XYZ file of C-alpha atoms in Angstrom:
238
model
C 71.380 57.743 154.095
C 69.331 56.838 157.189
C 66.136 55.489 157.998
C 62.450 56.798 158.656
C 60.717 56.865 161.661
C 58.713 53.550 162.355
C 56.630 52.203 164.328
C 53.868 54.107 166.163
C 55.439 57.484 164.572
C 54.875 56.211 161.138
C 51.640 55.655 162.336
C 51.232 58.839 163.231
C 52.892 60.527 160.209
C 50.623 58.782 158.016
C 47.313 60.255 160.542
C 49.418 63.749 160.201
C 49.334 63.681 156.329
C 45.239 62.559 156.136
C 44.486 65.064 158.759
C 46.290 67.745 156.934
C 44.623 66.734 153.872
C 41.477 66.949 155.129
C 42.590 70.822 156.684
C 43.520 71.401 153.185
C 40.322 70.768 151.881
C 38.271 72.646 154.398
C 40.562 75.532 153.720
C 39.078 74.721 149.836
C 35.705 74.307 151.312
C 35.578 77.711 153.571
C 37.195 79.555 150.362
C 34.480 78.551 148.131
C 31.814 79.049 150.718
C 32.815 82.656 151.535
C 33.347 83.516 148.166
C 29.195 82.292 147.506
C 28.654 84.580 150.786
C 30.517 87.378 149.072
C 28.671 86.858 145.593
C 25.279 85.531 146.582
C 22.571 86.713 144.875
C 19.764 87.665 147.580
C 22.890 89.112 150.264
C 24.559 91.292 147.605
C 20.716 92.566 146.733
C 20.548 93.914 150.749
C 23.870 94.990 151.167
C 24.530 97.252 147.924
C 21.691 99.230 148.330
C 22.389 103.148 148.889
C 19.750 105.588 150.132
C 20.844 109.207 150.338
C 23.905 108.637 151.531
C 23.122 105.912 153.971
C 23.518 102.091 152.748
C 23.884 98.844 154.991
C 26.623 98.059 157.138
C 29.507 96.493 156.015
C 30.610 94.252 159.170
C 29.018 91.199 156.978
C 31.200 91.862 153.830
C 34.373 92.306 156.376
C 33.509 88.560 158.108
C 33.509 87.373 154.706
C 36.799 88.912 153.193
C 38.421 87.790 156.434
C 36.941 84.011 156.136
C 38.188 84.719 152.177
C 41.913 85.301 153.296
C 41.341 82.171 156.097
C 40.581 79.993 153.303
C 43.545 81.006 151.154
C 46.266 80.765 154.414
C 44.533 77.116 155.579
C 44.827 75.646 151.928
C 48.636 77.176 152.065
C 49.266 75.757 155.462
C 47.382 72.203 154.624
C 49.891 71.669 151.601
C 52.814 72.529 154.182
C 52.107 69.990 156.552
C 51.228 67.772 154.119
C 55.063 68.174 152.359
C 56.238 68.361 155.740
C 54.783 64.813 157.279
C 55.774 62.933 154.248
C 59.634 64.562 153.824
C 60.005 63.769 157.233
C 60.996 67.864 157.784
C 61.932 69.058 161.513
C 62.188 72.319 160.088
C 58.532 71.852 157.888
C 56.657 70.421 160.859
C 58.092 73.294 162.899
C 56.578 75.911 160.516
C 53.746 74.288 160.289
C 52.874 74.010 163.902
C 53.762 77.189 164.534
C 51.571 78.077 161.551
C 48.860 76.582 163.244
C 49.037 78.085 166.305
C 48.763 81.516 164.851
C 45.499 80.554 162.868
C 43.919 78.842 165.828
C 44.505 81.534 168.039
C 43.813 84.007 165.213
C 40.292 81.728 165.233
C 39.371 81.849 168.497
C 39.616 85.648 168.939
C 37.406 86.184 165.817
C 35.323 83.410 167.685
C 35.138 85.950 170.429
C 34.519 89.335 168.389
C 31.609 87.484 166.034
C 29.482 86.229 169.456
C 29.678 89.868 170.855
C 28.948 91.363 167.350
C 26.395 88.133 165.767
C 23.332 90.319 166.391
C 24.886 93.980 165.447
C 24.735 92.262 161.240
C 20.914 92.495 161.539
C 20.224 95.389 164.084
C 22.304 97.630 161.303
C 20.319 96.414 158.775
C 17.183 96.840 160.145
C 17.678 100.153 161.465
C 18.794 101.007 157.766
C 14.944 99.301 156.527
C 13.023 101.451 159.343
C 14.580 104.699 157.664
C 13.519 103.733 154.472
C 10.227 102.500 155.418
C 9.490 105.301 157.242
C 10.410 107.516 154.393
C 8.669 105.620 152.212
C 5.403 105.870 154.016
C 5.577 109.474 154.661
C 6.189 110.158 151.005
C 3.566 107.431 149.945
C 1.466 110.013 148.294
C 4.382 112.421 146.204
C 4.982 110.804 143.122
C 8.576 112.091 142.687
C 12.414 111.072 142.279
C 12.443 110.743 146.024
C 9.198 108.318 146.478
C 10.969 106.388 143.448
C 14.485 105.937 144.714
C 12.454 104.589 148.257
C 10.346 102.589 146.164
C 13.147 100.630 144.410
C 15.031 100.217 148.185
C 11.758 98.607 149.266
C 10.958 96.444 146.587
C 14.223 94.869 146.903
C 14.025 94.271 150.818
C 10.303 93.276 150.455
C 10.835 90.556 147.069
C 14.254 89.029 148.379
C 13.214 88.057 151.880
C 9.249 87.578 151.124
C 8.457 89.952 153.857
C 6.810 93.579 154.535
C 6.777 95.915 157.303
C 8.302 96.533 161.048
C 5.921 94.261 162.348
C 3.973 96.921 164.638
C 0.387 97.674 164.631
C 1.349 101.238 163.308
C 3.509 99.621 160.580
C 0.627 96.619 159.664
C -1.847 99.516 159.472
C 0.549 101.519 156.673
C 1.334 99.050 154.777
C -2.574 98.923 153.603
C -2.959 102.424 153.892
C -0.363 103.059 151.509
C 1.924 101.353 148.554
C 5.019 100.391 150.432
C 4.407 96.826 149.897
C 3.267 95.228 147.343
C -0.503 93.239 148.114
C 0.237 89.819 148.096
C 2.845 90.953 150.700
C 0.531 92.774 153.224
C -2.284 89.762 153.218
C 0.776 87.222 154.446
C 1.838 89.842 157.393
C 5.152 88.450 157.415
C 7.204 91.582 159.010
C 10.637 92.683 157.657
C 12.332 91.970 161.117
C 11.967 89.364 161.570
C 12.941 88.177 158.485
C 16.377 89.734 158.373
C 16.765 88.354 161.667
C 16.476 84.722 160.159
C 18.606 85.613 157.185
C 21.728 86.786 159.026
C 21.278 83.941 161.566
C 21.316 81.882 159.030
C 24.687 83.113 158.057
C 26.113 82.966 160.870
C 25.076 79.410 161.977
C 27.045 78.225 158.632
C 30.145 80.224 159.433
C 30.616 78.834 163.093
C 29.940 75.360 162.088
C 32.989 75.358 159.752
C 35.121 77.563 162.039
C 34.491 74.755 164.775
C 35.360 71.702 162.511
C 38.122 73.358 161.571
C 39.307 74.174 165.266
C 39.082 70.759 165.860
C 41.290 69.521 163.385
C 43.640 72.415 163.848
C 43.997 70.739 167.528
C 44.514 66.995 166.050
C 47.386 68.724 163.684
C 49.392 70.452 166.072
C 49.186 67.329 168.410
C 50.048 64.984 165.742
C 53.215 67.317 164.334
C 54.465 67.607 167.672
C 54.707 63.510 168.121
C 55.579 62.997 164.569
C 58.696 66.169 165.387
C 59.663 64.102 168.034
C 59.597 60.806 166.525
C 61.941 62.815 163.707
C 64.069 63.636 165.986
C 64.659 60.238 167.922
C 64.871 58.108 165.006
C 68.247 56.985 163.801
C 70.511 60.003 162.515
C 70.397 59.855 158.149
C-alpha cells in the first residue's frame, strides 16, 4: 500500500474538497431558490392565469425547471468531487472534470439564450395584460360572465404588483372612467408596465448572480482537479 500525494498537491486536494463543498452547497442553494421561483406566491398568481384561451408565457416556468434540474446535477457532481479529492481517484477526478466541463459550458450557452431572451419574460406578459385590459374596458359596462372572468384576471395583476393601467394618457383616462381598477389604485397612477418590468428584472438579476458565482467556482474546480490528477498520478505508485 502506497502513499498520498504531499506537499503542495495535498494542499491542493484539501482546496479541491472545500471548493467542491462549497459547489455542493450552491447546487443546494440554486435548488431551493428555483423551487421558491417555481412555487412563489405573487409569480404563480401571474403566470396561471387563463383568459379565453390565452394565458402567460411559459419561458419563465422553463428557466426555472431548467435551474431545478441544474441544482439537482451540481449537488450530484459536488458530492463526486468531493469522494473523488479525498479517495485520491484518477478515475473520480476524471469524471468529475469532465462533469464540469459539460455544466459550465451547458452554463454559458443558457448565459447566452437568457441575455437575448431577459426582456421577451415581460414583453409576453404585458402584451397578455393589454388584451385583458383592453377587454376589460370595452366591456366595463356589461355585467356578464365575460366582464367577470376579465374582472378576476385584473384584480389579480392589479393587487399582486400594486399597479393599474398601460401607463398612457388613453389608459390613465379609463381607468377613472370605468371599474378596471380598483380606486385606491387609480389615485397612485402606478402603471402595470412598468411594474412587470421591475418584477421580472428582479428575477432575473437573482438568477445571474448565482449562475456567475457558480461559474466561478466551476473554473477553480476544474483547475484544482486537474493539478490534484496530476499530483495523483506522479506520486509514488500504491
Amino acid at each position: 500500500m502506497g502513499v498520498g500525494v504531499e506537499g503542495c498537491t495535498k494542499c491542493i486536494k484539501y482546496m479541491l474538497f472545500f471548493f467542491n463543498f462549497i459547489f455542493w452547497l450552491a447546487g443546494c442553494v440554486i435548488l431551493g431558490v428555483s423551487l421558491w421561483l417555481r412555487h412563489d406566491s405573487k409569480t404563480s398568481s401571474l403566470l396561471d392565469l387563463r383568459f379565453e384561451g390565452t394565458e402567460p408565457p411559459t419561458t419563465f416556468y422553463v428557466s426555472v425547471y431548467i435551474l431545478i434540474a441544474v441544482g439537482a446535477v451540481m449537488m450530484f457532481v459536488g458530492f463526486l468531487g468531493c469522494y473523488g479529492a479525498i479517495q485520491e481517484s484518477q478515475c473520480l477526478l476524471g469524471t468529475f472534470f469532465a462533469c464540469l466541463v459539460i455544466l459550465f459550458a451547458c452554463e454559458v450557452a443558457a448565459g447566452i439564450w437568457g441575455f437575448m431572451n431577459k426582456d421577451k419574460i415581460s414583453k409576453e406578459v404585458i402584451s397578455f395584460y393589454d388584451s385583458v385590459y383592453d377587454k376589460g374596458t370595452g366591456l366595463s359596462m356589461e355585467k356578464n360572465d365575460q366582464q367577470q372572468a376579465v374582472a378576476s384576471v385584473l384584480k389579480v395583476f392589479h393587487e399582486t404588483l400594486n399597479c393599474c393601467g398601460k401607463g398612457s394618457l388613453i389608459s390613465f383616462a379609463q381607468s377613472w372612467l370605468t371599474d378596471v381598477c380598483p380606486g385606491d389604485l387609480k389615485l397612485k397612477a402606478v402603471n402595470c408596465h412598468s411594474k412587470i418590468k421591475e418584477f421580472f428584472s428582479e428575477k432575473i438579476y437573482l438568477i445571474g448572480i448565482a449562475a456567475l458565482v457558480v461559474a466561478v467556482i466551476m473554473i477553480f474546480e476544474m483547475i484544482f482537479s486537474m493539478v490534484l490528477c496530476c499530483g495523483i498520478r506522479n506520486s509514488p505508485v500504491y
